[in-house]
Amino acid sequence: MDHTSHDAGATDDRAAHRAQGSSGDHSGHSGHGDHAGHRHGGVAWSTAAKATLHCLTGCAIGEILGMVIGTALTWGNVPTMILAITLAFLFGYSFTMFAVLRAGVDFRSAVKVALAADTVSIAVMEFVDNGIIALVPGAMDAHLTDALFWSSLLGGFVVAFVVTTPVNKWLIGRGKGHAVVHAYH
């Protein structure tokens, strides 16, 4: 993503702050404190972790809901996972869309931003998380009342977060992934 206009605005903000006697430090400036990392080509790990956590929140809500519904209805493993993955993408995208829509972007553009911002992150998370669940012996057949159901699901989220954070760091550093959302906050 081209941050030229965003950076130019930030430069103008810094100049205005300096003219008013400010040091130009933006660490407390309304959500822009961690933009400094990607302005100079590098991305702070905290920026990548925040993007991953944002994505993981939507994914987790969708995935848990899908697993609970499928398990409660005694569906087989494949339909339950399809529902869980579908809801993970739906909730993951909706979190980004909500934020972008609040910024005044039209619905069609918000969908495009959400798809660009979250597709790779959600896909990696879902691949890792569902892979963990599939690999844990008995997890696929566990019931809602079983500790194995919840521990494998939550353990999968932890591993997915650890694996996806460097992916998001790499994407944001190239102006892709969650970086496309920065223009709207």
Short mmCIF file of C-alpha atoms in Angstrom, two decimals:
data_model
loop_
_atom_site.label_atom_id
_atom_site.label_comp_id
_atom_site.label_asym_id
_atom_site.label_seq_id
_atom_site.Cartn_x
_atom_site.Cartn_y
_atom_site.Cartn_z
CA MET A 1 0.00 0.00 0.00
CA ASP A 2 1.19 3.47 -0.77
CA HIS A 3 1.57 5.39 2.49
CA THR A 4 2.63 8.60 0.71
CA SER A 5 -0.48 10.56 1.60
CA HIS A 6 -0.58 9.07 5.10
CA ASP A 7 3.09 9.84 5.69
CA ALA A 8 2.70 13.32 4.21
CA GLY A 9 -0.13 13.94 6.66
CA ALA A 10 2.01 12.66 9.49
CA THR A 11 4.85 14.95 8.38
CA ASP A 12 2.45 17.90 8.38
CA ASP A 13 1.24 16.85 11.85
CA ARG A 14 4.83 16.71 13.12
CA ALA A 15 5.53 20.15 11.67
CA ALA A 16 2.41 21.56 13.31
CA HIS A 17 3.35 20.01 16.65
CA ARG A 18 6.88 21.41 16.43
CA ALA A 19 5.49 24.85 15.56
CA GLN A 20 3.45 24.62 18.75
CA GLY A 21 6.53 23.63 20.73
CA SER A 22 5.86 19.89 20.80
CA SER A 23 8.69 17.39 20.57
CA GLY A 24 7.03 15.65 17.61
CA ASP A 25 6.65 12.37 19.52
CA HIS A 26 3.50 10.62 18.31
CA SER A 27 3.61 7.58 20.58
CA GLY A 28 0.43 8.74 22.28
CA HIS A 29 -1.24 10.17 19.15
CA SER A 30 -4.64 8.55 18.73
CA GLY A 31 -3.70 5.04 17.61
CA HIS A 32 -0.73 5.97 15.47
CA GLY A 33 2.03 5.14 17.95
CA ASP A 34 3.12 1.95 16.21
CA HIS A 35 3.06 3.33 12.66
CA ALA A 36 6.67 4.40 13.09
CA GLY A 37 7.83 0.83 12.59
CA HIS A 38 6.52 0.50 9.05
CA ARG A 39 7.25 4.06 7.96
CA HIS A 40 10.93 3.24 7.79
CA GLY A 41 10.60 -0.19 6.18
CA GLY A 42 10.60 -2.28 9.36
CA VAL A 43 7.55 -3.49 11.22
CA ALA A 44 7.42 -3.75 14.97
CA TRP A 45 6.54 -7.18 16.37
CA SER A 46 3.88 -5.47 18.47
CA THR A 47 2.18 -4.22 15.30
CA ALA A 48 2.17 -7.73 13.84
CA ALA A 49 0.94 -9.20 17.13
CA LYS A 50 -1.93 -6.69 17.33
CA ALA A 51 -2.96 -7.46 13.75
CA THR A 52 -2.79 -11.19 14.47
CA LEU A 53 -4.76 -10.84 17.70
CA HIS A 54 -7.42 -8.80 15.89
CA CYS A 55 -7.71 -11.48 13.25
CA LEU A 56 -7.56 -14.32 15.78
CA THR A 57 -10.42 -12.82 17.79
CA GLY A 58 -12.81 -12.98 14.86
CA CYS A 59 -11.52 -16.40 13.82
CA ALA A 60 -11.85 -17.80 17.32
CA ILE A 61 -15.43 -16.61 17.72
CA GLY A 62 -16.40 -18.14 14.37
CA GLU A 63 -14.47 -21.33 14.87
CA ILE A 64 -15.73 -21.97 18.39
CA LEU A 65 -19.30 -21.26 17.32
CA GLY A 66 -18.95 -23.63 14.35
CA MET A 67 -17.38 -26.39 16.44
CA VAL A 68 -20.03 -26.01 19.16
CA ILE A 69 -22.90 -26.07 16.63
CA GLY A 70 -21.49 -29.03 14.69
CA THR A 71 -20.65 -30.98 17.82
CA ALA A 72 -23.99 -30.23 19.50
CA LEU A 73 -25.85 -31.37 16.38
CA THR A 74 -23.64 -34.51 16.27
CA TRP A 75 -22.50 -33.72 12.77
CA GLY A 76 -19.51 -35.57 11.39
CA ASN A 77 -16.00 -34.13 11.50
CA VAL A 78 -15.93 -32.79 7.94
CA PRO A 79 -19.21 -30.82 8.04
CA THR A 80 -18.33 -29.47 11.49
CA MET A 81 -14.92 -28.27 10.30
CA ILE A 82 -16.41 -26.73 7.15
CA LEU A 83 -18.92 -24.81 9.27
CA ALA A 84 -16.22 -23.75 11.74
CA ILE A 85 -13.85 -22.56 9.01
CA THR A 86 -16.64 -20.73 7.17
CA LEU A 87 -17.72 -18.94 10.34
CA ALA A 88 -14.08 -18.15 11.20
CA PHE A 89 -13.66 -16.36 7.87
CA LEU A 90 -17.05 -14.65 8.23
CA PHE A 91 -16.34 -13.32 11.72
CA GLY A 92 -12.72 -12.47 10.89
CA TYR A 93 -13.78 -10.39 7.89
CA SER A 94 -16.68 -8.80 9.78
CA PHE A 95 -14.38 -7.40 12.49
CA THR A 96 -12.31 -5.58 9.87
CA MET A 97 -15.37 -4.49 7.89
CA PHE A 98 -17.00 -3.03 10.99
CA ALA A 99 -13.95 -0.87 11.71
CA VAL A 100 -13.65 0.27 8.09
CA LEU A 101 -17.37 1.00 7.79
CA ARG A 102 -17.14 3.10 10.97
CA ALA A 103 -14.49 5.16 9.19
CA GLY A 104 -17.09 6.09 6.56
CA VAL A 105 -16.12 3.69 3.77
CA ASP A 106 -18.95 2.29 1.62
CA PHE A 107 -19.90 -1.38 2.02
CA ARG A 108 -18.38 -2.60 -1.26
CA SER A 109 -15.04 -0.94 -0.53
CA ALA A 110 -15.11 -2.25 3.06
CA VAL A 111 -15.51 -5.81 1.71
CA LYS A 112 -12.49 -5.30 -0.57
CA VAL A 113 -10.40 -3.94 2.32
CA ALA A 114 -11.38 -6.85 4.58
CA LEU A 115 -10.54 -9.41 1.90
CA ALA A 116 -7.17 -7.78 1.24
CA ALA A 117 -6.39 -7.31 4.92
CA ASP A 118 -7.35 -10.66 6.37
CA THR A 119 -7.47 -13.47 3.80
CA VAL A 120 -3.90 -14.70 4.18
CA SER A 121 -3.90 -14.28 7.96
CA ILE A 122 -7.19 -16.14 8.43
CA ALA A 123 -6.16 -18.89 5.99
CA VAL A 124 -2.87 -19.51 7.83
CA MET A 125 -4.63 -19.46 11.19
CA GLU A 126 -7.32 -21.88 10.07
CA PHE A 127 -4.81 -24.24 8.46
CA VAL A 128 -2.68 -24.36 11.61
CA ASP A 129 -5.53 -24.45 14.11
CA ASN A 130 -7.48 -27.16 12.30
CA GLY A 131 -4.27 -29.08 11.65
CA ILE A 132 -3.56 -29.13 15.39
CA ILE A 133 -7.09 -30.33 16.15
CA ALA A 134 -6.82 -33.04 13.48
CA LEU A 135 -3.44 -34.21 14.82
CA VAL A 136 -4.40 -34.43 18.51
CA PRO A 137 -5.54 -38.01 19.11
CA GLY A 138 -9.25 -38.11 19.97
CA ALA A 139 -9.82 -34.35 19.57
CA MET A 140 -11.99 -34.76 16.49
CA ASP A 141 -14.31 -37.12 18.37
CA ALA A 142 -14.39 -35.18 21.65
CA HIS A 143 -17.65 -33.74 22.92
CA LEU A 144 -18.42 -30.26 24.26
CA THR A 145 -18.16 -31.55 27.82
CA ASP A 146 -14.69 -33.06 27.25
CA ALA A 147 -11.59 -31.16 28.35
CA LEU A 148 -9.86 -32.55 25.24
CA PHE A 149 -12.34 -30.67 23.00
CA TRP A 150 -11.55 -27.32 24.61
CA SER A 151 -7.83 -27.86 25.22
CA SER A 152 -7.14 -28.91 21.63
CA LEU A 153 -9.21 -26.01 20.27
CA LEU A 154 -7.57 -23.41 22.51
CA GLY A 155 -4.12 -24.96 22.06
CA GLY A 156 -4.62 -24.73 18.31
CA PHE A 157 -5.37 -21.01 18.65
CA VAL A 158 -2.15 -20.45 20.60
CA VAL A 159 -0.04 -22.27 18.00
CA ALA A 160 -1.89 -20.46 15.18
CA PHE A 161 -1.11 -17.09 16.82
CA VAL A 162 2.59 -17.97 17.11
CA VAL A 163 2.79 -19.13 13.47
CA THR A 164 0.67 -16.32 11.99
CA THR A 165 2.35 -13.36 13.73
CA PRO A 166 5.56 -13.58 11.62
CA VAL A 167 3.41 -14.00 8.49
CA ASN A 168 1.54 -10.80 9.35
CA LYS A 169 4.81 -9.01 10.13
CA TRP A 170 6.12 -9.94 6.70
CA LEU A 171 2.85 -8.89 4.97
CA ILE A 172 2.59 -5.57 6.80
CA GLY A 173 6.23 -4.82 5.98
CA ARG A 174 5.34 -5.11 2.31
CA GLY A 175 2.24 -2.92 2.58
CA LYS A 176 -0.10 -5.90 2.40
CA GLY A 177 -2.36 -7.72 4.84
CA HIS A 178 -3.40 -5.60 7.79
CA ALA A 179 -1.39 -2.66 6.41
CA VAL A 180 -4.27 -1.87 4.04
CA VAL A 181 -6.48 -1.09 7.06
CA HIS A 182 -4.11 1.58 8.41
CA ALA A 183 -5.45 4.19 5.99
CA TYR A 184 -8.87 3.94 7.64
CA HIS A 185 -8.00 4.65 11.27
#
